[in-house]
Amino acid sequence: MIDLEQVHDSIASTPSKIVLLVADGLGGLPHPDTRKSELETAHIPNLDGLAQRSACGLTTPVEIGVAPGSGPGHLALFGYNPLKYLIGRGALEALGIGAELLPGDVAARGNFCTVDDDGVLTDRRAGRIRTELSAQLCQRLDGIEIPGVQVDVLPVQDYRFVLRLRGDGLSEAVEETDPQREGLPPRPARALVPAAERTSEIVQEFVSQAGRVLSEEQPANMVLLRGWAQLPNLPDFGQVYQLNPAAIAAYPMYRGLASVANMRIIPTGMTFGDEVDTLHANWEDHDFFFIHYKPADAAGEDGDFDGKVKTLEVLDAHIPRILELEPDVLMVAGDHSTPAIMASHSWHPVPFMLHSRLTLGEGIEGFNERACAQGSIGRIPAETIMLLALSHAGKLSKYGP
Amino acid sequence: MIDLEQVHDSIASTPSKIVLLVADGLGGLPHPDTRKSELETAHIPNLDGLAQRSACGLTTPVEIGVAPGSGPGHLALFGYNPLKYLIGRGALEALGIGAELLPGDVAARGNFCTVDDDGVLTDRRAGRIRTELSAQLCQRLDGIEIPGVQVDVLPVQDYRFVLRLRGDGLSEAVEETDPQREGLPPRPARALVPAAERTSEIVQEFVSQAGRVLSEEQPANMVLLRGWAQLPNLPDFGQVYQLNPAAIAAYPMYRGLASVANMRIIPTGMTFGDEVDTLHANWEDHDFFFIHYKPADAAGEDGDFDGKVKTLEVLDAHIPRILELEPDVLMVAGDHSTPAIMASHSWHPVPFMLHSRLTLGEGIEGFNERACAQGSIGRIPAETIMLLALSHAGKLSKYGP
């Protein structure tokens, strides 16, 4: 695999424009009754027609046989080696609620929990308290002050929150305080390496102050912290690829992932129609657009086969408005498969197509798992699609004399 | 990727014979009118028939999305990692004119140029002087003597030449003297690392002597030097694969690339018919033959779609005479694609087939980009075809107990 750094010298900025459309959870599996996948069941004439004129293939998100989370799935599509650059749980949780995360910040995933008088855990989720209560408690914890560090406690949903620490010399290498089962006390946030001693002390101080703040509450009288994470040190997407990149995503998680790559985040509305409007409105200002379509994954995760079919048909209806812009390169990709029959992310290879004036045109019948397996691109690591895009857009010069 | 060194112990020399036919620039893209590629347009019954009885696939020359030069394209087919072993421009230029290049030699690509009285560059190509004049000037520069180093100046074409330095302790790590634009003086050939100080001094001495030799000339009164390169330290092809390899190529560049791998170069004529005659005449003496077909690439580079189609038909007509020899393994491969509609090398995957008595036979309709995408080999790195060849030829034993 070519290192992003190795490729940099061969890339030139040109006026050509690239669109990367990520349909989250795009790939699927056949319905047991019809033996047709969601894409094969959906009426998607625009995607099917585009596939016939494109180069098609299948992408492997992280590694053959490995189902990826949203973080690795997207980083791979952006060209980052997802095994080298991992966004830890706490950091991804922060990005998922749209919280700003700067290099050096440490984030953890927090639970409100219940402890008894001896400090022994009796409920790891504090009776799954509701978001409204949780948000109030977060506000109170947010008032905790620790010298030399900025402490922010940000509500997520139900009993979950994000703890964000900002300051110099912080480290993610501290132990999780969640013992993962009841009947034990929360564990101390011990430093895993000497450089994490100070962070460990800060976290201990936060936990004991939180215990005092919550002492009169019931059931949410304590906190558990896990998934300590700092952002990986990602090369700058725009700099490496000599692009002026923008991201259009209705969901904060995907804006967050794009911001980690240092793309410009363009505010947009909640529907894909809004996103395509945003694409049109900003077309002149950028030469690379990442545009994200969430509903396919959501329906897949719900195990809703017919629902996922519908989301794909909704996506299909927007394709002509994207093509209207005549991008030099349009890629339709997925960060992973989310087969409705599994109701979860999966490791299955993901349909992929790239359209440009330099693509073969497959003469295959459509855009789906089986047809893309016949495509001229073959099965490739997701990590390589940006090189394909750059080449097809005339931005990547040849390697070697 | 398996290291060449790692595989060595599993390889045995046997009487079986392998032919690697490289059709330069083999792959293409559809003509906009017919939607058929060069291979799909050409009448190539022999290649098509062979594909039906072979194992077919697509090769990635260097990396997905990366268009390779001739050097990386061929090294990959010979099994060398093209990102690890790069033949620099000066060295490739020397090989391209059939100049001997030994390990340790340093070669540069030279331009005759014009400077004004202040030494400022007014024409980087000296009015594109003709080869005849250039050859005379090269002969005069070839007379330059510098103690401790052998200096050779070899004409290429028009205003271009190769400077070859031979001696102990030379380094390629010197700066290019070509400032890449007019209005500036040529740059000094500064050492980029301390070990290159002596080479830097030798080059400076060459440049100042060249300036004196050419001082009365107009317009070619100075030289520019770039692409400093030494040969990479390639493992010996014959030794690694336990083969007694020979190369048959009408064009010096490809003989040069084969010689870098330490294949025996068999003199041959200028047509592919001559090359096949040479193959027949030497059949008993070697167990591996690299035979090179250039015209497909040349027509592709010229943007001549119909011309490229014809070159493929010419190649096709010679296939029976190769099959007559009953090689145990015959591979038909390309070093890269050269789609006529691009008039350049490209990154598109390259049709590949391997015929032996141990191949599946694809039942596909022919030998072209779309059909090979359906083949049982799938899309593989070009670097792996030699292992396929060795196995199919019964020379590579199983890995591990």
PDB file of C-alpha atoms in Angstrom, chain A residues 207-388:
ATOM      1  CA  VAL A 207     -14.276  11.007  39.845  1.00  0.00           C
ATOM      2  CA  SER A 208     -14.129  11.969  43.514  1.00  0.00           C
ATOM      3  CA  GLN A 209     -15.640  15.391  42.849  1.00  0.00           C
ATOM      4  CA  ALA A 210     -18.337  13.727  40.710  1.00  0.00           C
ATOM      5  CA  GLY A 211     -19.084  11.375  43.601  1.00  0.00           C
ATOM      6  CA  ARG A 212     -19.597  14.382  45.875  1.00  0.00           C
ATOM      7  CA  VAL A 213     -21.735  16.277  43.337  1.00  0.00           C
ATOM      8  CA  LEU A 214     -23.953  13.210  42.822  1.00  0.00           C
ATOM      9  CA  SER A 215     -23.973  11.942  46.454  1.00  0.00           C
ATOM     10  CA  GLU A 216     -27.606  12.934  47.055  1.00  0.00           C
ATOM     11  CA  GLU A 217     -28.822  11.562  43.707  1.00  0.00           C
ATOM     12  CA  GLN A 218     -30.561   8.235  43.304  1.00  0.00           C
ATOM     13  CA  PRO A 219     -29.990   6.114  41.276  1.00  0.00           C
ATOM     14  CA  ALA A 220     -27.321   8.127  39.396  1.00  0.00           C
ATOM     15  CA  ASN A 221     -24.875   8.617  42.253  1.00  0.00           C
ATOM     16  CA  MET A 222     -21.594   7.789  40.540  1.00  0.00           C
ATOM     17  CA  VAL A 223     -19.882   7.704  37.110  1.00  0.00           C
ATOM     18  CA  LEU A 224     -17.941   5.101  35.142  1.00  0.00           C
ATOM     19  CA  LEU A 225     -15.409   6.129  32.502  1.00  0.00           C
ATOM     20  CA  ARG A 226     -14.038   4.087  29.629  1.00  0.00           C
ATOM     21  CA  GLY A 227     -12.769   4.291  26.073  1.00  0.00           C
ATOM     22  CA  TRP A 228     -10.118   6.918  26.844  1.00  0.00           C
ATOM     23  CA  ALA A 229      -8.986   8.320  23.533  1.00  0.00           C
ATOM     24  CA  GLN A 230      -7.096  11.095  21.836  1.00  0.00           C
ATOM     25  CA  LEU A 231      -7.290  11.806  18.120  1.00  0.00           C
ATOM     26  CA  PRO A 232      -4.709   9.964  16.033  1.00  0.00           C
ATOM     27  CA  ASN A 233      -2.248  12.200  14.272  1.00  0.00           C
ATOM     28  CA  LEU A 234      -3.795  12.036  10.794  1.00  0.00           C
ATOM     29  CA  PRO A 235      -2.051  13.565   7.802  1.00  0.00           C
ATOM     30  CA  ASP A 236      -4.052  16.520   6.484  1.00  0.00           C
ATOM     31  CA  PHE A 237      -6.360  15.221   3.732  1.00  0.00           C
ATOM     32  CA  GLY A 238      -6.308  18.419   1.682  1.00  0.00           C
ATOM     33  CA  GLN A 239      -2.572  18.819   1.936  1.00  0.00           C
ATOM     34  CA  VAL A 240      -1.738  15.222   1.054  1.00  0.00           C
ATOM     35  CA  TYR A 241      -4.092  15.056  -1.915  1.00  0.00           C
ATOM     36  CA  GLN A 242      -3.609  18.692  -2.972  1.00  0.00           C
ATOM     37  CA  LEU A 243      -7.337  19.174  -2.680  1.00  0.00           C
ATOM     38  CA  ASN A 244      -9.571  21.814  -1.182  1.00  0.00           C
ATOM     39  CA  PRO A 245     -11.986  19.374   0.457  1.00  0.00           C
ATOM     40  CA  ALA A 246     -15.427  19.892   1.913  1.00  0.00           C
ATOM     41  CA  ALA A 247     -17.760  17.579   3.802  1.00  0.00           C
ATOM     42  CA  ILE A 248     -21.550  17.598   3.663  1.00  0.00           C
ATOM     43  CA  ALA A 249     -23.152  15.377   6.268  1.00  0.00           C
ATOM     44  CA  ALA A 250     -26.372  15.673   8.189  1.00  0.00           C
ATOM     45  CA  TYR A 251     -25.095  13.576  11.104  1.00  0.00           C
ATOM     46  CA  PRO A 252     -22.506  14.981  13.491  1.00  0.00           C
ATOM     47  CA  MET A 253     -20.435  11.772  13.636  1.00  0.00           C
ATOM     48  CA  TYR A 254     -19.552  12.039   9.951  1.00  0.00           C
ATOM     49  CA  ARG A 255     -18.876  15.752  10.127  1.00  0.00           C
ATOM     50  CA  GLY A 256     -16.580  14.864  13.007  1.00  0.00           C
ATOM     51  CA  LEU A 257     -14.739  12.205  11.016  1.00  0.00           C
ATOM     52  CA  ALA A 258     -14.298  14.653   8.139  1.00  0.00           C
ATOM     53  CA  SER A 259     -13.071  17.359  10.506  1.00  0.00           C
ATOM     54  CA  VAL A 260     -10.446  14.976  11.859  1.00  0.00           C
ATOM     55  CA  ALA A 261      -9.126  14.767   8.281  1.00  0.00           C
ATOM     56  CA  ASN A 262      -9.287  18.568   8.238  1.00  0.00           C
ATOM     57  CA  MET A 263     -11.971  18.874   5.566  1.00  0.00           C
ATOM     58  CA  ARG A 264     -14.079  22.005   5.670  1.00  0.00           C
ATOM     59  CA  ILE A 265     -17.442  21.182   7.184  1.00  0.00           C
ATOM     60  CA  ILE A 266     -20.308  22.856   5.328  1.00  0.00           C
ATOM     61  CA  PRO A 267     -23.447  23.311   7.430  1.00  0.00           C
ATOM     62  CA  THR A 268     -26.415  21.524   5.904  1.00  0.00           C
ATOM     63  CA  GLY A 269     -29.930  20.343   6.672  1.00  0.00           C
ATOM     64  CA  MET A 270     -31.193  17.007   7.952  1.00  0.00           C
ATOM     65  CA  THR A 271     -32.271  15.391   4.670  1.00  0.00           C
ATOM     66  CA  PHE A 272     -30.196  14.152   1.743  1.00  0.00           C
ATOM     67  CA  GLY A 273     -32.077  16.646  -0.428  1.00  0.00           C
ATOM     68  CA  ASP A 274     -30.670  19.364   1.840  1.00  0.00           C
ATOM     69  CA  GLU A 275     -27.217  17.877   1.434  1.00  0.00           C
ATOM     70  CA  VAL A 276     -27.483  17.901  -2.361  1.00  0.00           C
ATOM     71  CA  ASP A 277     -28.709  21.523  -2.214  1.00  0.00           C
ATOM     72  CA  THR A 278     -25.625  22.311  -0.150  1.00  0.00           C
ATOM     73  CA  LEU A 279     -23.472  20.551  -2.747  1.00  0.00           C
ATOM     74  CA  HIS A 280     -24.978  22.711  -5.491  1.00  0.00           C
ATOM     75  CA  ALA A 281     -24.599  25.903  -3.504  1.00  0.00           C
ATOM     76  CA  ASN A 282     -20.931  25.282  -2.769  1.00  0.00           C
ATOM     77  CA  TRP A 283     -19.921  23.634  -6.038  1.00  0.00           C
ATOM     78  CA  GLU A 284     -17.571  26.402  -7.133  1.00  0.00           C
ATOM     79  CA  ASP A 285     -15.683  26.622  -3.857  1.00  0.00           C
ATOM     80  CA  HIS A 286     -14.150  23.152  -3.600  1.00  0.00           C
ATOM     81  CA  ASP A 287     -12.597  20.473  -5.774  1.00  0.00           C
ATOM     82  CA  PHE A 288     -13.485  17.573  -3.480  1.00  0.00           C
ATOM     83  CA  PHE A 289     -16.780  16.828  -1.773  1.00  0.00           C
ATOM     84  CA  PHE A 290     -17.535  14.061   0.686  1.00  0.00           C
ATOM     85  CA  ILE A 291     -21.313  13.745   0.889  1.00  0.00           C
ATOM     86  CA  HIS A 292     -22.830  11.307   3.350  1.00  0.00           C
ATOM     87  CA  TYR A 293     -26.108   9.367   3.178  1.00  0.00           C
ATOM     88  CA  LYS A 294     -27.058   7.837   6.514  1.00  0.00           C
ATOM     89  CA  PRO A 295     -30.515   6.202   6.200  1.00  0.00           C
ATOM     90  CA  ALA A 296     -29.367   2.962   4.515  1.00  0.00           C
ATOM     91  CA  ASP A 297     -27.266   2.053   7.531  1.00  0.00           C
ATOM     92  CA  ALA A 298     -29.926   3.061  10.019  1.00  0.00           C
ATOM     93  CA  ALA A 299     -32.540   0.831   8.376  1.00  0.00           C
ATOM     94  CA  GLY A 300     -30.029  -2.007   8.088  1.00  0.00           C
ATOM     95  CA  GLU A 301     -29.148  -1.732  11.765  1.00  0.00           C
ATOM     96  CA  ASP A 302     -32.853  -1.885  12.561  1.00  0.00           C
ATOM     97  CA  GLY A 303     -33.082  -5.147  10.629  1.00  0.00           C
ATOM     98  CA  ASP A 304     -35.662  -3.501   8.399  1.00  0.00           C
ATOM     99  CA  PHE A 305     -35.116  -5.050   4.951  1.00  0.00           C
ATOM    100  CA  ASP A 306     -37.950  -3.226   3.216  1.00  0.00           C
ATOM    101  CA  GLY A 307     -36.997  -0.005   4.965  1.00  0.00           C
ATOM    102  CA  LYS A 308     -33.449  -0.294   3.686  1.00  0.00           C
ATOM    103  CA  VAL A 309     -34.747  -0.962   0.172  1.00  0.00           C
ATOM    104  CA  LYS A 310     -36.737   2.284   0.407  1.00  0.00           C
ATOM    105  CA  THR A 311     -33.764   4.296   1.618  1.00  0.00           C
ATOM    106  CA  LEU A 312     -31.797   3.103  -1.413  1.00  0.00           C
ATOM    107  CA  GLU A 313     -34.634   4.198  -3.695  1.00  0.00           C
ATOM    108  CA  VAL A 314     -34.659   7.604  -2.024  1.00  0.00           C
ATOM    109  CA  LEU A 315     -30.915   7.892  -2.602  1.00  0.00           C
ATOM    110  CA  ASP A 316     -31.354   6.840  -6.227  1.00  0.00           C
ATOM    111  CA  ALA A 317     -33.773   9.668  -6.889  1.00  0.00           C
ATOM    112  CA  HIS A 318     -31.103  12.208  -5.954  1.00  0.00           C
ATOM    113  CA  ILE A 319     -28.410  10.844  -8.300  1.00  0.00           C
ATOM    114  CA  PRO A 320     -29.476  12.915 -11.349  1.00  0.00           C
ATOM    115  CA  ARG A 321     -29.120  16.145  -9.390  1.00  0.00           C
ATOM    116  CA  ILE A 322     -25.562  15.170  -8.477  1.00  0.00           C
ATOM    117  CA  LEU A 323     -24.765  14.221 -12.077  1.00  0.00           C
ATOM    118  CA  GLU A 324     -26.158  17.578 -13.206  1.00  0.00           C
ATOM    119  CA  LEU A 325     -23.059  19.156 -11.705  1.00  0.00           C
ATOM    120  CA  GLU A 326     -20.909  17.046 -14.047  1.00  0.00           C
ATOM    121  CA  PRO A 327     -18.250  16.080 -11.556  1.00  0.00           C
ATOM    122  CA  ASP A 328     -15.075  14.855 -13.259  1.00  0.00           C
ATOM    123  CA  VAL A 329     -15.122  11.887 -10.914  1.00  0.00           C
ATOM    124  CA  LEU A 330     -18.120  10.568  -9.015  1.00  0.00           C
ATOM    125  CA  MET A 331     -17.581   7.663  -6.650  1.00  0.00           C
ATOM    126  CA  VAL A 332     -20.457   5.849  -4.983  1.00  0.00           C
ATOM    127  CA  ALA A 333     -19.139   3.873  -2.054  1.00  0.00           C
ATOM    128  CA  GLY A 334     -20.097   2.488   1.318  1.00  0.00           C
ATOM    129  CA  ASP A 335     -18.131   2.535   4.560  1.00  0.00           C
ATOM    130  CA  HIS A 336     -19.223  -1.074   5.220  1.00  0.00           C
ATOM    131  CA  SER A 337     -22.140  -3.393   4.602  1.00  0.00           C
ATOM    132  CA  THR A 338     -25.136  -3.423   6.938  1.00  0.00           C
ATOM    133  CA  PRO A 339     -27.251  -6.394   5.822  1.00  0.00           C
ATOM    134  CA  ALA A 340     -30.754  -6.032   7.186  1.00  0.00           C
ATOM    135  CA  ILE A 341     -30.879  -9.763   7.919  1.00  0.00           C
ATOM    136  CA  MET A 342     -27.969  -9.230  10.315  1.00  0.00           C
ATOM    137  CA  ALA A 343     -29.178  -5.937  11.784  1.00  0.00           C
ATOM    138  CA  SER A 344     -25.542  -4.917  12.197  1.00  0.00           C
ATOM    139  CA  HIS A 345     -22.410  -3.820  10.391  1.00  0.00           C
ATOM    140  CA  SER A 346     -20.741  -6.659   8.521  1.00  0.00           C
ATOM    141  CA  TRP A 347     -17.502  -7.622   6.837  1.00  0.00           C
ATOM    142  CA  HIS A 348     -19.022  -8.272   3.424  1.00  0.00           C
ATOM    143  CA  PRO A 349     -17.340  -6.459   0.544  1.00  0.00           C
ATOM    144  CA  VAL A 350     -19.115  -3.252  -0.423  1.00  0.00           C
ATOM    145  CA  PRO A 351     -20.362  -2.309  -3.897  1.00  0.00           C
ATOM    146  CA  PHE A 352     -18.343   0.507  -5.412  1.00  0.00           C
ATOM    147  CA  MET A 353     -18.459   2.449  -8.625  1.00  0.00           C
ATOM    148  CA  LEU A 354     -16.390   5.224 -10.109  1.00  0.00           C
ATOM    149  CA  HIS A 355     -17.673   7.269 -12.984  1.00  0.00           C
ATOM    150  CA  SER A 356     -15.461   9.451 -15.146  1.00  0.00           C
ATOM    151  CA  ARG A 357     -14.770   9.871 -18.823  1.00  0.00           C
ATOM    152  CA  LEU A 358     -11.874   7.406 -18.388  1.00  0.00           C
ATOM    153  CA  THR A 359     -13.844   4.428 -17.095  1.00  0.00           C
ATOM    154  CA  LEU A 360     -14.463   1.246 -19.025  1.00  0.00           C
ATOM    155  CA  GLY A 361     -18.217   0.940 -18.551  1.00  0.00           C
ATOM    156  CA  GLU A 362     -19.023  -2.540 -17.391  1.00  0.00           C
ATOM    157  CA  GLY A 363     -22.042  -3.472 -19.391  1.00  0.00           C
ATOM    158  CA  ILE A 364     -23.267  -5.128 -16.202  1.00  0.00           C
ATOM    159  CA  GLU A 365     -26.914  -4.995 -15.303  1.00  0.00           C
ATOM    160  CA  GLY A 366     -26.805  -2.773 -12.287  1.00  0.00           C
ATOM    161  CA  PHE A 367     -25.353  -1.522  -9.064  1.00  0.00           C
ATOM    162  CA  ASN A 368     -25.434  -4.308  -6.527  1.00  0.00           C
ATOM    163  CA  GLU A 369     -23.279  -6.855  -4.766  1.00  0.00           C
ATOM    164  CA  ARG A 370     -23.363  -9.525  -7.487  1.00  0.00           C
ATOM    165  CA  ALA A 371     -22.959  -7.182 -10.449  1.00  0.00           C
ATOM    166  CA  CYS A 372     -20.106  -5.247  -8.851  1.00  0.00           C
ATOM    167  CA  ALA A 373     -18.275  -8.537  -8.248  1.00  0.00           C
ATOM    168  CA  GLN A 374     -18.057  -8.774 -12.082  1.00  0.00           C
ATOM    169  CA  GLY A 375     -16.668  -5.263 -12.461  1.00  0.00           C
ATOM    170  CA  SER A 376     -13.311  -4.301 -13.914  1.00  0.00           C
ATOM    171  CA  ILE A 377     -12.043  -2.799 -10.672  1.00  0.00           C
ATOM    172  CA  GLY A 378     -12.195  -6.132  -8.893  1.00  0.00           C
ATOM    173  CA  ARG A 379     -11.999  -6.303  -5.134  1.00  0.00           C
ATOM    174  CA  ILE A 380      -9.842  -3.563  -3.726  1.00  0.00           C
ATOM    175  CA  PRO A 381      -9.016  -2.139  -0.317  1.00  0.00           C
ATOM    176  CA  ALA A 382     -11.260   0.851   0.423  1.00  0.00           C
ATOM    177  CA  GLU A 383      -8.078   2.692   1.227  1.00  0.00           C
ATOM    178  CA  THR A 384      -7.119   2.812  -2.466  1.00  0.00           C
ATOM    179  CA  ILE A 385     -10.175   4.564  -3.898  1.00  0.00           C
ATOM    180  CA  MET A 386      -8.705   8.034  -3.403  1.00  0.00           C
ATOM    181  CA  LEU A 387      -5.788   7.098  -5.674  1.00  0.00           C
ATOM    182  CA  LEU A 388      -8.287   5.931  -8.279  1.00  0.00           C
TER     183      LEU A 388
END
